mmCIF file of C-alpha atoms in Angstrom:
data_model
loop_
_atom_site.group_PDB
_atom_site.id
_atom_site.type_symbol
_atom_site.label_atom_id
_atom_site.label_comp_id
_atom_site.label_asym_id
_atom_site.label_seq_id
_atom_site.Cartn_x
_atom_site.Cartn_y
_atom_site.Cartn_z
ATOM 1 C CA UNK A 176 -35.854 56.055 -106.314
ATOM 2 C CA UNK A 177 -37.735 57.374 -103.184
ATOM 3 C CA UNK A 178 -35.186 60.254 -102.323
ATOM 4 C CA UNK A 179 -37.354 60.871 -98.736
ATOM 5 C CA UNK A 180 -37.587 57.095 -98.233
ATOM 6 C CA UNK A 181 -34.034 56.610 -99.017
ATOM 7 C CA UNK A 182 -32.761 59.400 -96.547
ATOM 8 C CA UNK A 183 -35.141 58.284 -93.864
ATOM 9 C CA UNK A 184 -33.692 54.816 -93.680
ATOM 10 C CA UNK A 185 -30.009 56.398 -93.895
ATOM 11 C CA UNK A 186 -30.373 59.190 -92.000
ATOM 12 C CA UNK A 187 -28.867 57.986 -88.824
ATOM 13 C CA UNK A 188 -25.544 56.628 -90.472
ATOM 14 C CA UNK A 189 -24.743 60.169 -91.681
ATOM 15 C CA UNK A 190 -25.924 61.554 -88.350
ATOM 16 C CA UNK A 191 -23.370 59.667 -86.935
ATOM 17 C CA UNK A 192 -20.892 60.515 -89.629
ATOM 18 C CA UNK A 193 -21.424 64.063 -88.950
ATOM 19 C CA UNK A 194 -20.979 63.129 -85.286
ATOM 20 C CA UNK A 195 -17.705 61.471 -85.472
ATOM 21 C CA UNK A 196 -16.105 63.731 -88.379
ATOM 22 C CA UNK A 197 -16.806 66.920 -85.873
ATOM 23 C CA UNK A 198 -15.403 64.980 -82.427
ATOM 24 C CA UNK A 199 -12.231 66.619 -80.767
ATOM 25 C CA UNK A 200 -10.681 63.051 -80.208
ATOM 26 C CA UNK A 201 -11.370 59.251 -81.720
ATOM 27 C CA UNK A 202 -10.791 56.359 -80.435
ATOM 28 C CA UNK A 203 -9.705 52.907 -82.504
ATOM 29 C CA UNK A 204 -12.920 51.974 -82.740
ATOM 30 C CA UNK A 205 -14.591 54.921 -83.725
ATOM 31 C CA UNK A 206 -11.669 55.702 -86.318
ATOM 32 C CA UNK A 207 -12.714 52.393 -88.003
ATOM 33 C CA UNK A 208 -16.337 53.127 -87.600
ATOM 34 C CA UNK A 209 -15.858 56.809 -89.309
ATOM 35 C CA UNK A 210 -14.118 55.016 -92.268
ATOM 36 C CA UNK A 211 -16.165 52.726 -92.755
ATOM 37 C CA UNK A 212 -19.714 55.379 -92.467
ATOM 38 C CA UNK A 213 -17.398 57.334 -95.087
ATOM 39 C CA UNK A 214 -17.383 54.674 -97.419
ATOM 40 C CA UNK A 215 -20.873 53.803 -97.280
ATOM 41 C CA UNK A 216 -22.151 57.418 -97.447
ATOM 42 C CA UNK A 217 -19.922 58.279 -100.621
ATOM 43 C CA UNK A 218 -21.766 55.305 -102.338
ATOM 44 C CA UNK A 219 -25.064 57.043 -101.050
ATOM 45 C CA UNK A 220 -23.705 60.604 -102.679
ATOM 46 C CA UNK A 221 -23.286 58.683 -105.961
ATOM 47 C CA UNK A 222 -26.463 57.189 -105.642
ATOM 48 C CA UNK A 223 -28.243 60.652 -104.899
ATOM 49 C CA UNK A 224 -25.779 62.797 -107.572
ATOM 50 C CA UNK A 225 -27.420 60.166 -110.271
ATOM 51 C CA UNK A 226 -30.833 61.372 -109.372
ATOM 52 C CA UNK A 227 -30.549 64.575 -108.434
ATOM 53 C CA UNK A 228 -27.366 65.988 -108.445
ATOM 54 C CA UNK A 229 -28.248 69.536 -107.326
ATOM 55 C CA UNK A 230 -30.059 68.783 -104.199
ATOM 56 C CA UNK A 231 -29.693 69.927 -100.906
ATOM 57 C CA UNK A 232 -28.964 65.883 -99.759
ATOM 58 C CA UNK A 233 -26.511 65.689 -102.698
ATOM 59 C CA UNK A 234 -24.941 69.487 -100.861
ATOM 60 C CA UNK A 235 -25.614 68.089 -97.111
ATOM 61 C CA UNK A 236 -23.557 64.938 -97.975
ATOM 62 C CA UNK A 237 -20.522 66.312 -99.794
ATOM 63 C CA UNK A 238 -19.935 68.538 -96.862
ATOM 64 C CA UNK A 239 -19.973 65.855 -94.324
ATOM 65 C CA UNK A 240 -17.843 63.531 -96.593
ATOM 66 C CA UNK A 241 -15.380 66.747 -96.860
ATOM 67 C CA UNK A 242 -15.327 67.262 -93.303
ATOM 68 C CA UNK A 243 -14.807 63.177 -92.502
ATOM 69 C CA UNK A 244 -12.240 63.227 -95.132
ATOM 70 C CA UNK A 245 -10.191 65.466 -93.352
ATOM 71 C CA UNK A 246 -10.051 63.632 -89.948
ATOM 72 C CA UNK A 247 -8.746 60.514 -91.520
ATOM 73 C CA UNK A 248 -6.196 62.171 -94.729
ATOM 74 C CA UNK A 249 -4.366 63.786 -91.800
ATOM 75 C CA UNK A 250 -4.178 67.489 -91.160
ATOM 76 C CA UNK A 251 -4.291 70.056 -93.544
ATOM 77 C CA UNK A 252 -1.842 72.649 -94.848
ATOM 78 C CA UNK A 253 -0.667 75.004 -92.661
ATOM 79 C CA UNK A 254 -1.837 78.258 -92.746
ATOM 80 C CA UNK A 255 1.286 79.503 -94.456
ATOM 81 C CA UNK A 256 1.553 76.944 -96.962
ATOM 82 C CA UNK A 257 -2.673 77.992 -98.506
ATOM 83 C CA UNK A 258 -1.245 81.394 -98.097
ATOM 84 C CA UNK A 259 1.137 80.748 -100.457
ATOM 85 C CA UNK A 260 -0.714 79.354 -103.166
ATOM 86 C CA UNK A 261 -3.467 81.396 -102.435
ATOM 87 C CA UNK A 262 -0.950 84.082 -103.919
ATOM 88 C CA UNK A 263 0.860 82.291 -105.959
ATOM 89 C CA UNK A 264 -1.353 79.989 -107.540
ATOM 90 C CA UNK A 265 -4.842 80.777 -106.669
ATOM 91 C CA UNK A 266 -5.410 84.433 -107.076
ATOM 92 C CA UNK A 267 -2.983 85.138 -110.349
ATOM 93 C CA UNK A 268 -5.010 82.425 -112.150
ATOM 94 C CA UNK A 269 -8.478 83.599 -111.026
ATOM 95 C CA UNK A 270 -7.004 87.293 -112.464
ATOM 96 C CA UNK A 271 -5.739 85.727 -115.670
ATOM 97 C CA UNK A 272 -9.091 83.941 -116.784
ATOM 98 C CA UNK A 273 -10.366 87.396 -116.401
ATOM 99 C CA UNK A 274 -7.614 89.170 -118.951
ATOM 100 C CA UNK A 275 -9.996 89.592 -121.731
ATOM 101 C CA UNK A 276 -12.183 90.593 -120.270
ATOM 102 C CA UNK A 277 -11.115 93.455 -117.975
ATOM 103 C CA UNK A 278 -9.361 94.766 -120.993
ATOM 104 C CA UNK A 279 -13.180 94.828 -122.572
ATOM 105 C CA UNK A 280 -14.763 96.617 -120.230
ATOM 106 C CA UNK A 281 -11.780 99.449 -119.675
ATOM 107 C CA UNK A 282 -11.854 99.890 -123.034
ATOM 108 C CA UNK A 283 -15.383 100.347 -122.767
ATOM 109 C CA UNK A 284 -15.164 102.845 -119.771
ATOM 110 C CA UNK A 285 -12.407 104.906 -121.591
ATOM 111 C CA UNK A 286 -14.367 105.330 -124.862
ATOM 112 C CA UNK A 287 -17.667 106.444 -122.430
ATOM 113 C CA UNK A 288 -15.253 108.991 -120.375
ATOM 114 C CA UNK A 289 -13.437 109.925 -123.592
ATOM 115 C CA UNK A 290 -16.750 111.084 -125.160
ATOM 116 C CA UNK A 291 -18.474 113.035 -122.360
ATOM 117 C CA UNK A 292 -14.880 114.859 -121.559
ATOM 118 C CA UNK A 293 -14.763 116.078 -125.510
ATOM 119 C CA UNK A 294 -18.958 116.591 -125.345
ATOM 120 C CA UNK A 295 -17.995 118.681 -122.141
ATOM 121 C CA UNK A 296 -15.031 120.452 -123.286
ATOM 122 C CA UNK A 297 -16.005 121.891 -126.437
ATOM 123 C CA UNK A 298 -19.757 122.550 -125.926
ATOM 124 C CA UNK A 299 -20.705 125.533 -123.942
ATOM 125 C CA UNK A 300 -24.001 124.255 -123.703
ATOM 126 C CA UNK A 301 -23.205 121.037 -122.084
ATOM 127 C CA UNK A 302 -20.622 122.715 -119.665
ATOM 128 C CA UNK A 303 -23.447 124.696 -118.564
ATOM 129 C CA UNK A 304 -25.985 121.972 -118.239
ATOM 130 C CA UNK A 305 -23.714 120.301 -115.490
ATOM 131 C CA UNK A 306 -22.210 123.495 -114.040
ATOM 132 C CA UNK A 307 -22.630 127.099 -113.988
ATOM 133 C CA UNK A 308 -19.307 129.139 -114.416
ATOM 134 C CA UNK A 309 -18.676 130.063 -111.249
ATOM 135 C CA UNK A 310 -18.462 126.653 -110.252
ATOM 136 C CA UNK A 311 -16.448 124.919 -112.542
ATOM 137 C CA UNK A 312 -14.238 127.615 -111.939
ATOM 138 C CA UNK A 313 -14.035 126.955 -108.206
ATOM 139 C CA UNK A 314 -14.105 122.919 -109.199
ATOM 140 C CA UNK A 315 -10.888 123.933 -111.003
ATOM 141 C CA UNK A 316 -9.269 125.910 -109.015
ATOM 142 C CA UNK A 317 -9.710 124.551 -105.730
ATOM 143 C CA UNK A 318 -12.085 121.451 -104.972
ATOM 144 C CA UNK A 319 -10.618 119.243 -107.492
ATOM 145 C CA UNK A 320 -6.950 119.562 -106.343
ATOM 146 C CA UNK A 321 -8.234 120.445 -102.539
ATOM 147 C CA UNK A 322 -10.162 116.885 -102.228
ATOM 148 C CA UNK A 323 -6.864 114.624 -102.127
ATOM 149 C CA UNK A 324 -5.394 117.003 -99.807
ATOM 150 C CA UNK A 325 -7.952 118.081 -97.048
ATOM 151 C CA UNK A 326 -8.316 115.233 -95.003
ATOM 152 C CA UNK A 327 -4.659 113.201 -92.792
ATOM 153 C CA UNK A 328 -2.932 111.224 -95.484
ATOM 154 C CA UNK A 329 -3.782 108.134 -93.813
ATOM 155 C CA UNK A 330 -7.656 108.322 -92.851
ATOM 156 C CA UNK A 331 -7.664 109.769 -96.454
ATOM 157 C CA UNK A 332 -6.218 106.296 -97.891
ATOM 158 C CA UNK A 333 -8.647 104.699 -95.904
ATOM 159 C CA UNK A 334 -11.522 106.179 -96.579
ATOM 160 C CA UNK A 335 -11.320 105.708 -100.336
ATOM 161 C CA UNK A 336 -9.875 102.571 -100.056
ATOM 162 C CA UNK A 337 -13.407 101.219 -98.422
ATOM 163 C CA UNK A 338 -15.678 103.209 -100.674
ATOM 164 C CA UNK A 339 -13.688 101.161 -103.469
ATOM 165 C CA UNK A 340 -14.220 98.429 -102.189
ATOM 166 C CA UNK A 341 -17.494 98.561 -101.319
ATOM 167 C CA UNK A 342 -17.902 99.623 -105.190
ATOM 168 C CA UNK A 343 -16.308 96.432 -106.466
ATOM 169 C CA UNK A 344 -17.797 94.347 -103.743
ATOM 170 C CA UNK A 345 -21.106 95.360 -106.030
ATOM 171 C CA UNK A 346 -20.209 94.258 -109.353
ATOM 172 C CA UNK A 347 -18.663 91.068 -108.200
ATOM 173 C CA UNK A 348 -22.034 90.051 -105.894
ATOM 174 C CA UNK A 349 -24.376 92.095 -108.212
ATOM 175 C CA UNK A 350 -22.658 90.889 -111.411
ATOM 176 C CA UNK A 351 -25.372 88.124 -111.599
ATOM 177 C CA UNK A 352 -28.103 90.002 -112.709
ATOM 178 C CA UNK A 353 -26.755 91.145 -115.688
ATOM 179 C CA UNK A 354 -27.409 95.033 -115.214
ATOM 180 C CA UNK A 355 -25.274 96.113 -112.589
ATOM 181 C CA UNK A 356 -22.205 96.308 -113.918
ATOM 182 C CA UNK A 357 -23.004 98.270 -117.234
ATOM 183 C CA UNK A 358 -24.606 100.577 -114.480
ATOM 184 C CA UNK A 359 -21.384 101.027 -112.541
ATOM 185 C CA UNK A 360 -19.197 101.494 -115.398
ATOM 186 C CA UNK A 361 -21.197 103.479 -116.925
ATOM 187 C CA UNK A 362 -21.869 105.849 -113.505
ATOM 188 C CA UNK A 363 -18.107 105.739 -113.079
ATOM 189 C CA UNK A 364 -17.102 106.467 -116.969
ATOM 190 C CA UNK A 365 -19.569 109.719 -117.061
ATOM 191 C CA UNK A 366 -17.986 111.157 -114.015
ATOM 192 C CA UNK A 367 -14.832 110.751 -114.868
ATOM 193 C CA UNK A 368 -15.737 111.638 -118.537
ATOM 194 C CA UNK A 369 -17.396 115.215 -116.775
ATOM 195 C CA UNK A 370 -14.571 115.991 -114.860
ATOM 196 C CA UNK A 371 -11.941 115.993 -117.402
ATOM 197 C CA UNK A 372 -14.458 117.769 -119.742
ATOM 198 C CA UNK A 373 -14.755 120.818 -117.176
ATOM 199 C CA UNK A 374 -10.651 120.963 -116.854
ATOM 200 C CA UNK A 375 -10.293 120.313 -120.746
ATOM 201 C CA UNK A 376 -12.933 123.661 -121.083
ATOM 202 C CA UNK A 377 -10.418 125.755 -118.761
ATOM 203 C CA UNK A 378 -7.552 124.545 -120.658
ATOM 204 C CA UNK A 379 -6.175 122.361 -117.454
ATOM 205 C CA UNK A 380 -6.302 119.088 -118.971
ATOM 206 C CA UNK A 381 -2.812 118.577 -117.649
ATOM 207 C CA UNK A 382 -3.426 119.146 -114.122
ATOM 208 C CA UNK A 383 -6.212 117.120 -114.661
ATOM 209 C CA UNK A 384 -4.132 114.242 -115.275
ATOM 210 C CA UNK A 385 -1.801 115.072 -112.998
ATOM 211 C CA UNK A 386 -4.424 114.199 -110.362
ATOM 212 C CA UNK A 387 -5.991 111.843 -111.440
ATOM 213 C CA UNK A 388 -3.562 109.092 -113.421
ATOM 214 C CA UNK A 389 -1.320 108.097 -110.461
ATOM 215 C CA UNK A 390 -3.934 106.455 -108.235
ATOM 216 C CA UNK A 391 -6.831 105.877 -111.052
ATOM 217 C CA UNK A 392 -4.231 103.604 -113.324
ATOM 218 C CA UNK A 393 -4.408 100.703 -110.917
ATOM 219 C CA UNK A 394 -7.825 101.973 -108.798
ATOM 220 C CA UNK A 395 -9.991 102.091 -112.143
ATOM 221 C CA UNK A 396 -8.045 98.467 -113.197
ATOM 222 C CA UNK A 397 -9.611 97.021 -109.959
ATOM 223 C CA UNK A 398 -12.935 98.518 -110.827
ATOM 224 C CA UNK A 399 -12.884 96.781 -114.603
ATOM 225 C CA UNK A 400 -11.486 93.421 -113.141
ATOM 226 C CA UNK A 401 -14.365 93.393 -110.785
ATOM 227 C CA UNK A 402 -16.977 94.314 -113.418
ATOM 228 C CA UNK A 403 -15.200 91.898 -115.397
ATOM 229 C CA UNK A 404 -15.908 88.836 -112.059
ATOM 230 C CA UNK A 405 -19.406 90.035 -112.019
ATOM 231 C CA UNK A 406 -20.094 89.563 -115.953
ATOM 232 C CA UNK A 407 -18.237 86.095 -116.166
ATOM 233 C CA UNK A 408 -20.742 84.551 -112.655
ATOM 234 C CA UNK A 409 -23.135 86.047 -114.844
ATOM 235 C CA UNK A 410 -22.815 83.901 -118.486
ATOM 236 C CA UNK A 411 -21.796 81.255 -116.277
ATOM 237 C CA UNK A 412 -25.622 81.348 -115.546
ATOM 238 C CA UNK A 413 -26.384 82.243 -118.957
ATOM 239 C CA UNK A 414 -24.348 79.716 -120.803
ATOM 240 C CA UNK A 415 -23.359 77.101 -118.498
ATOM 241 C CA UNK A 416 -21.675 75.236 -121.569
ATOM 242 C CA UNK A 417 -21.707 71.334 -120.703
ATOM 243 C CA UNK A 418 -21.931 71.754 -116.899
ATOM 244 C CA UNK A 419 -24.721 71.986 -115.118
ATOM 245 C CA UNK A 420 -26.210 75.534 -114.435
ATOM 246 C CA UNK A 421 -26.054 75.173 -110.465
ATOM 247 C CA UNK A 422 -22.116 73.630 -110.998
ATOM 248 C CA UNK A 423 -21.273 76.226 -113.340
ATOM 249 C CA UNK A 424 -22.523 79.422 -111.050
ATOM 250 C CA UNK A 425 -20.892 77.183 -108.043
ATOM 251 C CA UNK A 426 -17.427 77.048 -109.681
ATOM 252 C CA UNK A 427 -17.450 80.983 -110.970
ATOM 253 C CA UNK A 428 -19.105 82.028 -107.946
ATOM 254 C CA UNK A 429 -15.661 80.139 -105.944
ATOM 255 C CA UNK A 430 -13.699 81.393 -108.158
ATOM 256 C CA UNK A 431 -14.595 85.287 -107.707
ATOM 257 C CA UNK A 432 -14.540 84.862 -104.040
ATOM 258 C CA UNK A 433 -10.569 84.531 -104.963
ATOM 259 C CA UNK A 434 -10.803 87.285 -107.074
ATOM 260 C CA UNK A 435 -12.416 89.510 -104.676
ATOM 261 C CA UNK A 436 -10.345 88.847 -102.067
ATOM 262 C CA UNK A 437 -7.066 89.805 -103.929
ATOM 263 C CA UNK A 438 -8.654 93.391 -105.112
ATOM 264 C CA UNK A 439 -9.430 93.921 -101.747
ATOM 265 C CA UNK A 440 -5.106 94.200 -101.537
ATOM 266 C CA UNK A 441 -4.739 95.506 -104.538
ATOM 267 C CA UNK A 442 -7.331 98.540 -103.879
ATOM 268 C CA UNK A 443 -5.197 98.840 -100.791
ATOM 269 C CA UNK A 444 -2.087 99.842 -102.449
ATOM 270 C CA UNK A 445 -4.241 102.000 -105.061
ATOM 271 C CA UNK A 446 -5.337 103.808 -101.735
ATOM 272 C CA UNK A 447 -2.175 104.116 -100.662
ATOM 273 C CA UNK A 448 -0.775 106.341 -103.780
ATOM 274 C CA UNK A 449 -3.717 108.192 -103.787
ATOM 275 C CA UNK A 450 -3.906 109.037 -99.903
ATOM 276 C CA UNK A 451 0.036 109.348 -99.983
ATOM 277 C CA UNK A 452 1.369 109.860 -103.716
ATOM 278 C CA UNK A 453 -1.365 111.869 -105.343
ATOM 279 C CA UNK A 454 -1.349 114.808 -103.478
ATOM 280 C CA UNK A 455 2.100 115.058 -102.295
ATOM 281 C CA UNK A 456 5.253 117.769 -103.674
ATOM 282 C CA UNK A 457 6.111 115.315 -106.167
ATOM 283 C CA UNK A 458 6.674 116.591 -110.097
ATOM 284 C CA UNK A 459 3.618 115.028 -112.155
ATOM 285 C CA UNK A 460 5.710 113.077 -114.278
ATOM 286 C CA UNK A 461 7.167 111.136 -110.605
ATOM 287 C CA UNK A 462 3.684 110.589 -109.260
ATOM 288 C CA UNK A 463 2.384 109.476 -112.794
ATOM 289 C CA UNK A 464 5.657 106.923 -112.788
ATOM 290 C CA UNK A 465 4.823 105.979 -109.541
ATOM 291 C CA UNK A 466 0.820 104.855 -110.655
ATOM 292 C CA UNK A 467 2.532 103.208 -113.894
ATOM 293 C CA UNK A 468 5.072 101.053 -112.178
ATOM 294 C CA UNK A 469 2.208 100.276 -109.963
ATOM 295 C CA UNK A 470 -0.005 98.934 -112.325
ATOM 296 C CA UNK A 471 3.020 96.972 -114.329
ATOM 297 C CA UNK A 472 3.730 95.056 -111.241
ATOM 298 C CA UNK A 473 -0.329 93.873 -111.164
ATOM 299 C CA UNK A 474 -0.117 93.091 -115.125
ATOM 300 C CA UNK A 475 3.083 91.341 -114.733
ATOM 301 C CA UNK A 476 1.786 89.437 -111.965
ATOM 302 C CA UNK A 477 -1.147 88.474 -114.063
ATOM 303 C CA UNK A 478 0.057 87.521 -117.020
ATOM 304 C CA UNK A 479 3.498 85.668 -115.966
ATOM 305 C CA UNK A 480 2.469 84.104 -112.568
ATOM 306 C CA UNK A 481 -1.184 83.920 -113.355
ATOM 307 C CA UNK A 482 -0.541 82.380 -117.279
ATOM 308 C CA UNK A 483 1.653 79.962 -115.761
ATOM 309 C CA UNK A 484 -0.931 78.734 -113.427
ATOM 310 C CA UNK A 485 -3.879 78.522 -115.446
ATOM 311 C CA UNK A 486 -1.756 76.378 -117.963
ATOM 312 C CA UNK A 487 -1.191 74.564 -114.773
ATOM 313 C CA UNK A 488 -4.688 73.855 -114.652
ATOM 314 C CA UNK A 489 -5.492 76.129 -112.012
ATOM 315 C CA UNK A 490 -8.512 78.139 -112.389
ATOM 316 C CA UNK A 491 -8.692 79.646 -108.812
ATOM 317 C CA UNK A 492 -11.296 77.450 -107.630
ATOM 318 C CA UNK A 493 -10.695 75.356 -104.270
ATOM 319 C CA UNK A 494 -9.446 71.735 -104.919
ATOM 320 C CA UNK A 495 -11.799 69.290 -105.882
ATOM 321 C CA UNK A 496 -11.503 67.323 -103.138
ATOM 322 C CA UNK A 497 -12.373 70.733 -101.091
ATOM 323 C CA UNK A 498 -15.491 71.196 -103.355
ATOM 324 C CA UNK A 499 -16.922 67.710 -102.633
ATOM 325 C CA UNK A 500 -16.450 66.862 -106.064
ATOM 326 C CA UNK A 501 -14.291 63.300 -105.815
ATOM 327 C CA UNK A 502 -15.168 60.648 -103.571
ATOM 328 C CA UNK A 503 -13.962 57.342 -102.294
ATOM 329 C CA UNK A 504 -15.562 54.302 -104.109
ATOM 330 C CA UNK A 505 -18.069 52.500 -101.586
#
């Protein structure tokens, strides 16, 4: 089939589709018209998805068909109600498919952190490669403990709250090409993995700890579940399995757009114990309980509400019908 020929000859019917499916008010006549250029057109989409199913026509037409279809089903949801199973439904499945996952690449993280913090804390030589003595004393004694405490509470929670964000914005966008999430893990885990390895040198290990458990449980949990979003878009591409590479990247790519939304909350909260919790009076043990009952609420919320859902059949993609994918017969 001539696809140019065949869109030249139709191209005024889904003009006027377009027209009609994007007009404030219809009147009986057009209503009948916009049904009927519906019906026709979605018999032109099956025609077009037969021979090319991942061109731009095949795109153009399943978003005016969407859009028409939504004139003539009646109104949508309310706000509310996609609210609701955006966090009910939606987001905990999106999380769950990730399970595996996220636990893979935090247990990769810990073991990268765990080995530069013992390389650091028993090796003189390596504690002096990354700082002289003088200043891992000072990093001790004051910057360390002074850097959750020197800036307002609140402009303090925000501030790290965006820089995490920005940091798991990366490896869910990024995750596609295949290196940039190793990289951030890895950047993060060696940090981390430094840090503890100066304290564990000076025998602080504890305060170390102290500091850094009740915000990093959940914060570092967002980091792996968005390295984890960024790896699955990117064997979606790799190993597309029996759909169609385009489909497949279309569908993951959907469904992280959930995902990212929801850390964007959840590093919220993690900003909130370490602007508020972190640094306050609290005993350790209280401010570590407070970052572990934290991050048992996510986990619970992932692996009750989201296993429930994804045996539901939700994935945390839109509805089909909201992805163009089913069509009235022409």
């Amino acid at each position: 089939m001539d696809m140019d020929a065949f869109a030249a000859v139709n191209a005024d019917k889904w003009a006027r589709l377009q027209e009609l499916a994007g007009k404030g008010r219809l009147t009986g006549a057009e209503s009948d018209e916009l049904l009927a250029l519906y019906q026709s057109t979605s018999g032109h989409l099956s025609l077009v998805r037969s021979v090319a199913p991942e061109s731009g026509l095949s795109a153009s037409l399943s978003a005016t068909l969407a859009q028409a279809r939504t004139r003539f089903t009646g109104a949508r949801s309310n706000a509310m109600a996609d609210l609701a199973r955006f966090f009910v439904v939606a987001l905990p499945a999106a999380l769950y498919r990730l399970t595996w996952l996220t636990l893979a690449c935090g247990a990769a993280f810990v073991l990268i952190a765990a080995a530069y913090a013992a390389w650091i804390g028993t090796s003189p030589e390596a504690l002096r490669a990354v700082a002289s003595e003088t200043d891992a004393a000072q990093y001790v004694e004051q910057d360390f403990i002074n850097y959750y405490s020197e800036n307002p509470a609140a402009s303090f929670a925000g501030a790290v709250w965006t820089n995490n964000a920005w940091i798991s914005a990366q490896a869910v966008a990024l995750g596609i090409t295949g290196v940039w999430v190793p990289m951030i893990l890895f950047g993060n885990a060696q940090g981390v993995g430094i840090a503890a390895g100066i304290f564990a040198s000076a025998g602080k290990s504890d305060v170390f700890f102290s500091y850094i458990l009740p915000h990093g449980l959940m914060e570092l949990t967002a980091v792996f579940v968005a390295s984890a979003a960024g790896l699955r878009i990117f064997w979606a591409m790799v190993s597309p399995g029996p759909r169609t590479r385009g489909r497949a990247v279309a569908e993951e790519g959907r469904s992280l757009v959930t995902v990212a939304l929801g850390l964007v909350l959840v590093l919220f909260v993690s900003g909130l114990v370490e602007g508020f919790v972190t640094p306050s009076p609290l005993p350790a043990w209280a401010r570590i309980g407070i970052g572990a009952a934290v991050l048992a609420a996510y986990w619970i919320y992932v692996l009750v509400g989201g296993r429930r859902a994804f045996l539901a059949g939700e994935r945390g993609d839109l509805r089909r019908e909201d992805a163009g994918y089913t069509e009235i017969a022409a």
